[in-house]
Amino acid sequence: MTVAVYPGTFDPLTCGHMDIIERAAALVDKLMVGVYEHPAKQPFFSLEQRVKLVEEAVTGLSNVHVKAFAGLAVDFVRAAGGKVMIRGLRANSDFEREFEMALMNRKLAPDIELLCLMTSSQYQFLSSTLIKEVSKLGGCLEGMVPDHVALALKEKFSMPTGLAINKSKV
Ligand code: ADP
């Protein structure tokens, strides 16, 4: 059985991520989406919220599972019983970073293979950072994030600052 793991921050999940998830899921028996805690990045959505948003998006994909993780991605891949790590590639800037990370991961875990999937052209310029920016300014996110993610962003941005941090329901 081929198990692959797609780790990321998913703050929040976009249609670019979903495209990678769907295409990777078609290649392997089981795909585990690992939602990285990433305290250094101070994510906009809590870990629980990010996991929930991904879970809701993958309900129709029977071989896709979602789990939160902290620590090294390669350790998470191993713990999930995976031999393959999936990443998505957009522009040159992604390549540099992914290449650097891949070489480090190869050093740490030579038994795990990296599989990078190129973005689909319509998602080339899509990033979670840009999505948050557009949402904050009231822009329409149709076709860029799943509907429930657009709703979660709208709700979060409409909350007074203090409440946005405390209210964990999306
Ligand atoms: P990280 O902080 O680990 O980069 P992200 O959630 O930003 O987490 O991205 C997770 C993975 O998804 C990365 O490999 C990233 O390059 C990829 N990715 C992000 N957006 C897209 C997109 N629009 N198309 C293809 N891959 C993407």
mmCIF file with all atom_site columns, C-alpha atoms and ligand atoms in Angstrom:
data_model
loop_
_atom_site.group_PDB
_atom_site.id
_atom_site.type_symbol
_atom_site.label_atom_id
_atom_site.label_alt_id
_atom_site.label_comp_id
_atom_site.label_asym_id
_atom_site.label_entity_id
_atom_site.label_seq_id
_atom_site.pdbx_PDB_ins_code
_atom_site.Cartn_x
_atom_site.Cartn_y
_atom_site.Cartn_z
_atom_site.occupancy
_atom_site.B_iso_or_equiv
_atom_site.pdbx_formal_charge
_atom_site.auth_seq_id
_atom_site.auth_comp_id
_atom_site.auth_asym_id
_atom_site.auth_atom_id
_atom_site.pdbx_PDB_model_num
ATOM   1   C CA  . MET A 1 1   ? 0.000   0.000  0.000   1.00 0.00 ? 1   MET A CA  1
ATOM   2   C CA  . THR A 1 2   ? 1.442   3.387  -0.988  1.00 0.00 ? 2   THR A CA  1
ATOM   3   C CA  . VAL A 1 3   ? 0.968   6.017  1.673   1.00 0.00 ? 3   VAL A CA  1
ATOM   4   C CA  . ALA A 1 4   ? 1.875   9.632  0.964   1.00 0.00 ? 4   ALA A CA  1
ATOM   5   C CA  . VAL A 1 5   ? 1.805   12.654 3.230   1.00 0.00 ? 5   VAL A CA  1
ATOM   6   C CA  . TYR A 1 6   ? 1.112   16.224 2.137   1.00 0.00 ? 6   TYR A CA  1
ATOM   7   C CA  . PRO A 1 7   ? 2.315   18.555 4.885   1.00 0.00 ? 7   PRO A CA  1
ATOM   8   C CA  . GLY A 1 8   ? 1.580   22.280 4.981   1.00 0.00 ? 8   GLY A CA  1
ATOM   9   C CA  . THR A 1 9   ? 0.330   25.165 7.052   1.00 0.00 ? 9   THR A CA  1
ATOM   10  C CA  . PHE A 1 10  ? -2.979  25.509 5.169   1.00 0.00 ? 10  PHE A CA  1
ATOM   11  C CA  . ASP A 1 11  ? -3.734  28.932 6.667   1.00 0.00 ? 11  ASP A CA  1
ATOM   12  C CA  . PRO A 1 12  ? -6.233  28.602 5.118   1.00 0.00 ? 12  PRO A CA  1
ATOM   13  C CA  . LEU A 1 13  ? -6.743  25.835 2.563   1.00 0.00 ? 13  LEU A CA  1
ATOM   14  C CA  . THR A 1 14  ? -7.033  27.175 -1.009  1.00 0.00 ? 14  THR A CA  1
ATOM   15  C CA  . CYS A 1 15  ? -8.187  25.662 -4.293  1.00 0.00 ? 15  CYS A CA  1
ATOM   16  C CA  . GLY A 1 16  ? -4.474  25.401 -5.188  1.00 0.00 ? 16  GLY A CA  1
ATOM   17  C CA  . HIS A 1 17  ? -3.972  23.080 -2.197  1.00 0.00 ? 17  HIS A CA  1
ATOM   18  C CA  . MET A 1 18  ? -7.147  21.161 -3.097  1.00 0.00 ? 18  MET A CA  1
ATOM   19  C CA  . ASP A 1 19  ? -5.887  20.625 -6.628  1.00 0.00 ? 19  ASP A CA  1
ATOM   20  C CA  . ILE A 1 20  ? -2.672  19.091 -5.241  1.00 0.00 ? 20  ILE A CA  1
ATOM   21  C CA  . ILE A 1 21  ? -4.659  16.951 -2.769  1.00 0.00 ? 21  ILE A CA  1
ATOM   22  C CA  . GLU A 1 22  ? -6.968  15.577 -5.473  1.00 0.00 ? 22  GLU A CA  1
ATOM   23  C CA  . ARG A 1 23  ? -4.146  14.834 -7.893  1.00 0.00 ? 23  ARG A CA  1
ATOM   24  C CA  . ALA A 1 24  ? -1.937  13.235 -5.229  1.00 0.00 ? 24  ALA A CA  1
ATOM   25  C CA  . ALA A 1 25  ? -4.854  11.155 -3.901  1.00 0.00 ? 25  ALA A CA  1
ATOM   26  C CA  . ALA A 1 26  ? -5.299  9.699  -7.380  1.00 0.00 ? 26  ALA A CA  1
ATOM   27  C CA  . LEU A 1 27  ? -1.682  8.478  -7.377  1.00 0.00 ? 27  LEU A CA  1
ATOM   28  C CA  . VAL A 1 28  ? -1.534  6.670  -4.030  1.00 0.00 ? 28  VAL A CA  1
ATOM   29  C CA  . ASP A 1 29  ? -3.610  4.304  -1.905  1.00 0.00 ? 29  ASP A CA  1
ATOM   30  C CA  . LYS A 1 30  ? -3.773  6.654  1.044   1.00 0.00 ? 30  LYS A CA  1
ATOM   31  C CA  . LEU A 1 31  ? -3.010  10.353 1.359   1.00 0.00 ? 31  LEU A CA  1
ATOM   32  C CA  . MET A 1 32  ? -2.519  11.946 4.747   1.00 0.00 ? 32  MET A CA  1
ATOM   33  C CA  . VAL A 1 33  ? -2.789  15.728 4.808   1.00 0.00 ? 33  VAL A CA  1
ATOM   34  C CA  . GLY A 1 34  ? -0.643  16.969 7.688   1.00 0.00 ? 34  GLY A CA  1
ATOM   35  C CA  . VAL A 1 35  ? -1.603  20.351 9.080   1.00 0.00 ? 35  VAL A CA  1
ATOM   36  C CA  . TYR A 1 36  ? 1.508   21.850 10.616  1.00 0.00 ? 36  TYR A CA  1
ATOM   37  C CA  . GLU A 1 37  ? 1.095   23.707 13.895  1.00 0.00 ? 37  GLU A CA  1
ATOM   38  C CA  . HIS A 1 38  ? 3.692   26.275 12.742  1.00 0.00 ? 38  HIS A CA  1
ATOM   39  C CA  . PRO A 1 39  ? 3.872   28.563 15.815  1.00 0.00 ? 39  PRO A CA  1
ATOM   40  C CA  . ALA A 1 40  ? 6.715   30.589 14.217  1.00 0.00 ? 40  ALA A CA  1
ATOM   41  C CA  . LYS A 1 41  ? 4.372   31.744 11.445  1.00 0.00 ? 41  LYS A CA  1
ATOM   42  C CA  . GLN A 1 42  ? 1.661   32.786 13.950  1.00 0.00 ? 42  GLN A CA  1
ATOM   43  C CA  . PRO A 1 43  ? -1.131  31.440 11.762  1.00 0.00 ? 43  PRO A CA  1
ATOM   44  C CA  . PHE A 1 44  ? -4.324  33.448 11.308  1.00 0.00 ? 44  PHE A CA  1
ATOM   45  C CA  . PHE A 1 45  ? -6.545  30.404 11.906  1.00 0.00 ? 45  PHE A CA  1
ATOM   46  C CA  . SER A 1 46  ? -5.967  28.165 14.908  1.00 0.00 ? 46  SER A CA  1
ATOM   47  C CA  . LEU A 1 47  ? -4.651  24.664 14.331  1.00 0.00 ? 47  LEU A CA  1
ATOM   48  C CA  . GLU A 1 48  ? -8.080  23.202 15.114  1.00 0.00 ? 48  GLU A CA  1
ATOM   49  C CA  . GLN A 1 49  ? -9.770  25.551 12.652  1.00 0.00 ? 49  GLN A CA  1
ATOM   50  C CA  . ARG A 1 50  ? -7.288  24.733 9.884   1.00 0.00 ? 50  ARG A CA  1
ATOM   51  C CA  . VAL A 1 51  ? -7.752  20.996 10.420  1.00 0.00 ? 51  VAL A CA  1
ATOM   52  C CA  . LYS A 1 52  ? -11.557 21.379 10.354  1.00 0.00 ? 52  LYS A CA  1
ATOM   53  C CA  . LEU A 1 53  ? -11.476 23.406 7.145   1.00 0.00 ? 53  LEU A CA  1
ATOM   54  C CA  . VAL A 1 54  ? -9.358  20.750 5.400   1.00 0.00 ? 54  VAL A CA  1
ATOM   55  C CA  . GLU A 1 55  ? -11.503 17.912 6.792   1.00 0.00 ? 55  GLU A CA  1
ATOM   56  C CA  . GLU A 1 56  ? -14.663 19.501 5.439   1.00 0.00 ? 56  GLU A CA  1
ATOM   57  C CA  . ALA A 1 57  ? -13.053 19.945 2.025   1.00 0.00 ? 57  ALA A CA  1
ATOM   58  C CA  . VAL A 1 58  ? -11.961 16.307 1.672   1.00 0.00 ? 58  VAL A CA  1
ATOM   59  C CA  . THR A 1 59  ? -15.141 14.550 2.836   1.00 0.00 ? 59  THR A CA  1
ATOM   60  C CA  . GLY A 1 60  ? -15.754 13.253 -0.701  1.00 0.00 ? 60  GLY A CA  1
ATOM   61  C CA  . LEU A 1 61  ? -12.258 11.783 -1.063  1.00 0.00 ? 61  LEU A CA  1
ATOM   62  C CA  . SER A 1 62  ? -12.320 8.389  0.651   1.00 0.00 ? 62  SER A CA  1
ATOM   63  C CA  . ASN A 1 63  ? -8.548  7.780  0.688   1.00 0.00 ? 63  ASN A CA  1
ATOM   64  C CA  . VAL A 1 64  ? -7.671  11.202 2.127   1.00 0.00 ? 64  VAL A CA  1
ATOM   65  C CA  . HIS A 1 65  ? -7.166  11.678 5.863   1.00 0.00 ? 65  HIS A CA  1
ATOM   66  C CA  . VAL A 1 66  ? -6.284  14.789 7.849   1.00 0.00 ? 66  VAL A CA  1
ATOM   67  C CA  . LYS A 1 67  ? -4.176  15.147 10.966  1.00 0.00 ? 67  LYS A CA  1
ATOM   68  C CA  . ALA A 1 68  ? -2.465  17.967 12.851  1.00 0.00 ? 68  ALA A CA  1
ATOM   69  C CA  . PHE A 1 69  ? 1.225   17.688 13.574  1.00 0.00 ? 69  PHE A CA  1
ATOM   70  C CA  . ALA A 1 70  ? 4.080   19.479 15.289  1.00 0.00 ? 70  ALA A CA  1
ATOM   71  C CA  . GLY A 1 71  ? 7.796   18.908 14.868  1.00 0.00 ? 71  GLY A CA  1
ATOM   72  C CA  . LEU A 1 72  ? 9.650   17.628 11.839  1.00 0.00 ? 72  LEU A CA  1
ATOM   73  C CA  . ALA A 1 73  ? 7.595   16.827 8.746   1.00 0.00 ? 73  ALA A CA  1
ATOM   74  C CA  . VAL A 1 74  ? 9.729   13.762 8.017   1.00 0.00 ? 74  VAL A CA  1
ATOM   75  C CA  . ASP A 1 75  ? 8.930   12.366 11.476  1.00 0.00 ? 75  ASP A CA  1
ATOM   76  C CA  . PHE A 1 76  ? 5.246   12.893 10.772  1.00 0.00 ? 76  PHE A CA  1
ATOM   77  C CA  . VAL A 1 77  ? 5.575   11.124 7.406   1.00 0.00 ? 77  VAL A CA  1
ATOM   78  C CA  . ARG A 1 78  ? 7.214   8.147  9.118   1.00 0.00 ? 78  ARG A CA  1
ATOM   79  C CA  . ALA A 1 79  ? 4.634   8.061  11.913  1.00 0.00 ? 79  ALA A CA  1
ATOM   80  C CA  . ALA A 1 80  ? 1.879   7.988  9.284   1.00 0.00 ? 80  ALA A CA  1
ATOM   81  C CA  . GLY A 1 81  ? 3.572   4.987  7.665   1.00 0.00 ? 81  GLY A CA  1
ATOM   82  C CA  . GLY A 1 82  ? 4.425   7.015  4.576   1.00 0.00 ? 82  GLY A CA  1
ATOM   83  C CA  . LYS A 1 83  ? 7.379   6.734  2.219   1.00 0.00 ? 83  LYS A CA  1
ATOM   84  C CA  . VAL A 1 84  ? 6.468   9.718  0.057   1.00 0.00 ? 84  VAL A CA  1
ATOM   85  C CA  . MET A 1 85  ? 6.131   13.389 0.894   1.00 0.00 ? 85  MET A CA  1
ATOM   86  C CA  . ILE A 1 86  ? 4.014   15.527 -1.430  1.00 0.00 ? 86  ILE A CA  1
ATOM   87  C CA  . ARG A 1 87  ? 4.604   19.235 -2.035  1.00 0.00 ? 87  ARG A CA  1
ATOM   88  C CA  . GLY A 1 88  ? 3.164   21.671 -4.547  1.00 0.00 ? 88  GLY A CA  1
ATOM   89  C CA  . LEU A 1 89  ? 5.238   23.953 -6.758  1.00 0.00 ? 89  LEU A CA  1
ATOM   90  C CA  . ARG A 1 90  ? 4.180   27.301 -8.126  1.00 0.00 ? 90  ARG A CA  1
ATOM   91  C CA  . ALA A 1 91  ? 6.741   29.904 -9.224  1.00 0.00 ? 91  ALA A CA  1
ATOM   92  C CA  . ASN A 1 92  ? 10.533  29.950 -9.080  1.00 0.00 ? 92  ASN A CA  1
ATOM   93  C CA  . SER A 1 93  ? 10.392  31.184 -5.507  1.00 0.00 ? 93  SER A CA  1
ATOM   94  C CA  . ASP A 1 94  ? 8.693   27.946 -4.422  1.00 0.00 ? 94  ASP A CA  1
ATOM   95  C CA  . PHE A 1 95  ? 11.346  25.917 -6.182  1.00 0.00 ? 95  PHE A CA  1
ATOM   96  C CA  . GLU A 1 96  ? 14.249  27.488 -4.294  1.00 0.00 ? 96  GLU A CA  1
ATOM   97  C CA  . ARG A 1 97  ? 12.600  26.940 -0.935  1.00 0.00 ? 97  ARG A CA  1
ATOM   98  C CA  . GLU A 1 98  ? 11.333  23.450 -1.692  1.00 0.00 ? 98  GLU A CA  1
ATOM   99  C CA  . PHE A 1 99  ? 14.723  22.435 -3.070  1.00 0.00 ? 99  PHE A CA  1
ATOM   100 C CA  . GLU A 1 100 ? 16.471  23.597 0.082   1.00 0.00 ? 100 GLU A CA  1
ATOM   101 C CA  . MET A 1 101 ? 13.955  21.825 2.289   1.00 0.00 ? 101 MET A CA  1
ATOM   102 C CA  . ALA A 1 102 ? 14.108  18.693 0.165   1.00 0.00 ? 102 ALA A CA  1
ATOM   103 C CA  . LEU A 1 103 ? 17.885  18.441 0.551   1.00 0.00 ? 103 LEU A CA  1
ATOM   104 C CA  . MET A 1 104 ? 17.619  18.912 4.305   1.00 0.00 ? 104 MET A CA  1
ATOM   105 C CA  . ASN A 1 105 ? 14.844  16.310 4.528   1.00 0.00 ? 105 ASN A CA  1
ATOM   106 C CA  . ARG A 1 106 ? 16.901  13.904 2.417   1.00 0.00 ? 106 ARG A CA  1
ATOM   107 C CA  . LYS A 1 107 ? 19.724  14.256 4.940   1.00 0.00 ? 107 LYS A CA  1
ATOM   108 C CA  . LEU A 1 108 ? 17.355  13.697 7.850   1.00 0.00 ? 108 LEU A CA  1
ATOM   109 C CA  . ALA A 1 109 ? 15.369  10.896 6.273   1.00 0.00 ? 109 ALA A CA  1
ATOM   110 C CA  . PRO A 1 110 ? 16.938  9.315  3.164   1.00 0.00 ? 110 PRO A CA  1
ATOM   111 C CA  . ASP A 1 111 ? 14.176  6.695  3.131   1.00 0.00 ? 111 ASP A CA  1
ATOM   112 C CA  . ILE A 1 112 ? 11.476  9.257  2.327   1.00 0.00 ? 112 ILE A CA  1
ATOM   113 C CA  . GLU A 1 113 ? 11.022  10.363 -1.280  1.00 0.00 ? 113 GLU A CA  1
ATOM   114 C CA  . LEU A 1 114 ? 9.760   13.808 -2.207  1.00 0.00 ? 114 LEU A CA  1
ATOM   115 C CA  . LEU A 1 115 ? 7.156   14.132 -4.922  1.00 0.00 ? 115 LEU A CA  1
ATOM   116 C CA  . CYS A 1 116 ? 6.500   17.678 -6.160  1.00 0.00 ? 116 CYS A CA  1
ATOM   117 C CA  . LEU A 1 117 ? 3.415   18.337 -8.228  1.00 0.00 ? 117 LEU A CA  1
ATOM   118 C CA  . MET A 1 118 ? 3.327   21.424 -10.440 1.00 0.00 ? 118 MET A CA  1
ATOM   119 C CA  . THR A 1 119 ? 0.457   23.759 -9.806  1.00 0.00 ? 119 THR A CA  1
ATOM   120 C CA  . SER A 1 120 ? -2.343  23.902 -12.340 1.00 0.00 ? 120 SER A CA  1
ATOM   121 C CA  . SER A 1 121 ? -2.044  27.144 -14.295 1.00 0.00 ? 121 SER A CA  1
ATOM   122 C CA  . GLN A 1 122 ? -5.202  28.695 -12.845 1.00 0.00 ? 122 GLN A CA  1
ATOM   123 C CA  . TYR A 1 123 ? -3.724  28.439 -9.335  1.00 0.00 ? 123 TYR A CA  1
ATOM   124 C CA  . GLN A 1 124 ? -0.238  29.665 -10.171 1.00 0.00 ? 124 GLN A CA  1
ATOM   125 C CA  . PHE A 1 125 ? -0.680  32.956 -8.328  1.00 0.00 ? 125 PHE A CA  1
ATOM   126 C CA  . LEU A 1 126 ? -2.799  31.635 -5.485  1.00 0.00 ? 126 LEU A CA  1
ATOM   127 C CA  . SER A 1 127 ? -1.401  31.720 -1.975  1.00 0.00 ? 127 SER A CA  1
ATOM   128 C CA  . SER A 1 128 ? -2.960  31.641 1.484   1.00 0.00 ? 128 SER A CA  1
ATOM   129 C CA  . THR A 1 129 ? -1.291  34.987 2.216   1.00 0.00 ? 129 THR A CA  1
ATOM   130 C CA  . LEU A 1 130 ? -2.871  36.676 -0.802  1.00 0.00 ? 130 LEU A CA  1
ATOM   131 C CA  . ILE A 1 131 ? -6.239  35.108 -0.013  1.00 0.00 ? 131 ILE A CA  1
ATOM   132 C CA  . LYS A 1 132 ? -6.212  36.604 3.498   1.00 0.00 ? 132 LYS A CA  1
ATOM   133 C CA  . GLU A 1 133 ? -5.284  39.980 2.100   1.00 0.00 ? 133 GLU A CA  1
ATOM   134 C CA  . VAL A 1 134 ? -8.069  39.960 -0.490  1.00 0.00 ? 134 VAL A CA  1
ATOM   135 C CA  . SER A 1 135 ? -10.586 38.698 2.044   1.00 0.00 ? 135 SER A CA  1
ATOM   136 C CA  . LYS A 1 136 ? -9.614  41.390 4.534   1.00 0.00 ? 136 LYS A CA  1
ATOM   137 C CA  . LEU A 1 137 ? -10.283 44.021 1.892   1.00 0.00 ? 137 LEU A CA  1
ATOM   138 C CA  . GLY A 1 138 ? -13.660 42.492 1.047   1.00 0.00 ? 138 GLY A CA  1
ATOM   139 C CA  . GLY A 1 139 ? -12.736 40.961 -2.322  1.00 0.00 ? 139 GLY A CA  1
ATOM   140 C CA  . CYS A 1 140 ? -14.596 38.050 -3.894  1.00 0.00 ? 140 CYS A CA  1
ATOM   141 C CA  . LEU A 1 141 ? -12.801 34.710 -3.453  1.00 0.00 ? 141 LEU A CA  1
ATOM   142 C CA  . GLU A 1 142 ? -14.950 32.620 -5.758  1.00 0.00 ? 142 GLU A CA  1
ATOM   143 C CA  . GLY A 1 143 ? -12.968 29.838 -7.418  1.00 0.00 ? 143 GLY A CA  1
ATOM   144 C CA  . MET A 1 144 ? -9.957  30.513 -5.209  1.00 0.00 ? 144 MET A CA  1
ATOM   145 C CA  . VAL A 1 145 ? -11.005 28.826 -1.961  1.00 0.00 ? 145 VAL A CA  1
ATOM   146 C CA  . PRO A 1 146 ? -13.779 26.314 -1.165  1.00 0.00 ? 146 PRO A CA  1
ATOM   147 C CA  . ASP A 1 147 ? -17.030 28.058 -0.182  1.00 0.00 ? 147 ASP A CA  1
ATOM   148 C CA  . HIS A 1 148 ? -16.792 27.076 3.487   1.00 0.00 ? 148 HIS A CA  1
ATOM   149 C CA  . VAL A 1 149 ? -13.285 28.574 3.661   1.00 0.00 ? 149 VAL A CA  1
ATOM   150 C CA  . ALA A 1 150 ? -14.543 31.844 2.132   1.00 0.00 ? 150 ALA A CA  1
ATOM   151 C CA  . LEU A 1 151 ? -17.260 31.905 4.782   1.00 0.00 ? 151 LEU A CA  1
ATOM   152 C CA  . ALA A 1 152 ? -14.789 31.225 7.609   1.00 0.00 ? 152 ALA A CA  1
ATOM   153 C CA  . LEU A 1 153 ? -12.577 34.074 6.393   1.00 0.00 ? 153 LEU A CA  1
ATOM   154 C CA  . LYS A 1 154 ? -15.514 36.433 6.151   1.00 0.00 ? 154 LYS A CA  1
ATOM   155 C CA  . GLU A 1 155 ? -16.647 35.561 9.675   1.00 0.00 ? 155 GLU A CA  1
ATOM   156 C CA  . LYS A 1 156 ? -13.181 35.917 11.106  1.00 0.00 ? 156 LYS A CA  1
ATOM   157 C CA  . PHE A 1 157 ? -12.550 39.300 9.501   1.00 0.00 ? 157 PHE A CA  1
ATOM   158 C CA  . SER A 1 158 ? -15.919 40.619 10.614  1.00 0.00 ? 158 SER A CA  1
ATOM   159 C CA  . MET A 1 159 ? -15.159 39.875 14.271  1.00 0.00 ? 159 MET A CA  1
ATOM   160 C CA  . PRO A 1 160 ? -13.729 42.430 16.653  1.00 0.00 ? 160 PRO A CA  1
ATOM   161 C CA  . THR A 1 161 ? -10.003 41.630 17.096  1.00 0.00 ? 161 THR A CA  1
ATOM   162 C CA  . GLY A 1 162 ? -10.269 40.167 20.609  1.00 0.00 ? 162 GLY A CA  1
ATOM   163 C CA  . LEU A 1 163 ? -13.170 37.899 19.702  1.00 0.00 ? 163 LEU A CA  1
ATOM   164 C CA  . ALA A 1 164 ? -11.435 36.649 16.567  1.00 0.00 ? 164 ALA A CA  1
ATOM   165 C CA  . ILE A 1 165 ? -8.696  35.168 18.689  1.00 0.00 ? 165 ILE A CA  1
ATOM   166 C CA  . ASN A 1 166 ? -10.965 33.562 21.244  1.00 0.00 ? 166 ASN A CA  1
ATOM   167 C CA  . LYS A 1 167 ? -13.765 32.206 19.117  1.00 0.00 ? 167 LYS A CA  1
ATOM   168 C CA  . SER A 1 168 ? -12.548 28.830 17.892  1.00 0.00 ? 168 SER A CA  1
ATOM   169 C CA  . LYS A 1 169 ? -15.649 27.841 15.933  1.00 0.00 ? 169 LYS A CA  1
ATOM   170 C CA  . VAL A 1 170 ? -15.367 28.357 12.179  1.00 0.00 ? 170 VAL A CA  1
HETATM 171 P P1  . ADP B 2 .   ? 4.027   25.755 4.000   1.00 0.00 ? 1   ADP B P1  1
HETATM 172 O O1  . ADP B 2 .   ? 4.116   26.749 5.110   1.00 0.00 ? 1   ADP B O1  1
HETATM 173 O O2  . ADP B 2 .   ? 4.489   24.369 4.395   1.00 0.00 ? 1   ADP B O2  1
HETATM 174 O O3  . ADP B 2 .   ? 4.631   26.199 2.703   1.00 0.00 ? 1   ADP B O3  1
HETATM 175 P P2  . ADP B 2 .   ? 1.478   26.110 2.687   1.00 0.00 ? 1   ADP B P2  1
HETATM 176 O O4  . ADP B 2 .   ? 0.112   25.803 3.189   1.00 0.00 ? 1   ADP B O4  1
HETATM 177 O O5  . ADP B 2 .   ? 1.782   27.517 2.311   1.00 0.00 ? 1   ADP B O5  1
HETATM 178 O O6  . ADP B 2 .   ? 2.455   25.547 3.785   1.00 0.00 ? 1   ADP B O6  1
HETATM 179 O O7  . ADP B 2 .   ? 1.781   25.211 1.404   1.00 0.00 ? 1   ADP B O7  1
HETATM 180 C C1  . ADP B 2 .   ? 1.784   23.811 1.475   1.00 0.00 ? 1   ADP B C1  1
HETATM 181 C C2  . ADP B 2 .   ? 2.274   23.255 0.148   1.00 0.00 ? 1   ADP B C2  1
HETATM 182 O O8  . ADP B 2 .   ? 1.327   23.566 -0.859  1.00 0.00 ? 1   ADP B O8  1
HETATM 183 C C3  . ADP B 2 .   ? 3.604   23.830 -0.337  1.00 0.00 ? 1   ADP B C3  1
HETATM 184 O O9  . ADP B 2 .   ? 4.323   22.809 -0.991  1.00 0.00 ? 1   ADP B O9  1
HETATM 185 C C4  . ADP B 2 .   ? 3.197   24.908 -1.304  1.00 0.00 ? 1   ADP B C4  1
HETATM 186 O O10 . ADP B 2 .   ? 4.203   25.160 -2.268  1.00 0.00 ? 1   ADP B O10 1
HETATM 187 C C5  . ADP B 2 .   ? 1.970   24.249 -1.926  1.00 0.00 ? 1   ADP B C5  1
HETATM 188 N N1  . ADP B 2 .   ? 1.042   25.225 -2.496  1.00 0.00 ? 1   ADP B N1  1
HETATM 189 C C6  . ADP B 2 .   ? 0.538   26.323 -1.913  1.00 0.00 ? 1   ADP B C6  1
HETATM 190 N N2  . ADP B 2 .   ? -0.285  26.996 -2.758  1.00 0.00 ? 1   ADP B N2  1
HETATM 191 C C7  . ADP B 2 .   ? -0.285  26.284 -3.928  1.00 0.00 ? 1   ADP B C7  1
HETATM 192 C C8  . ADP B 2 .   ? -0.883  26.461 -5.215  1.00 0.00 ? 1   ADP B C8  1
HETATM 193 N N3  . ADP B 2 .   ? -1.658  27.524 -5.475  1.00 0.00 ? 1   ADP B N3  1
HETATM 194 N N4  . ADP B 2 .   ? -0.650  25.526 -6.162  1.00 0.00 ? 1   ADP B N4  1
HETATM 195 C C9  . ADP B 2 .   ? 0.161   24.480 -5.902  1.00 0.00 ? 1   ADP B C9  1
HETATM 196 N N5  . ADP B 2 .   ? 0.783   24.267 -4.728  1.00 0.00 ? 1   ADP B N5  1
HETATM 197 C C10 . ADP B 2 .   ? 0.570   25.148 -3.749  1.00 0.00 ? 1   ADP B C10 1
#
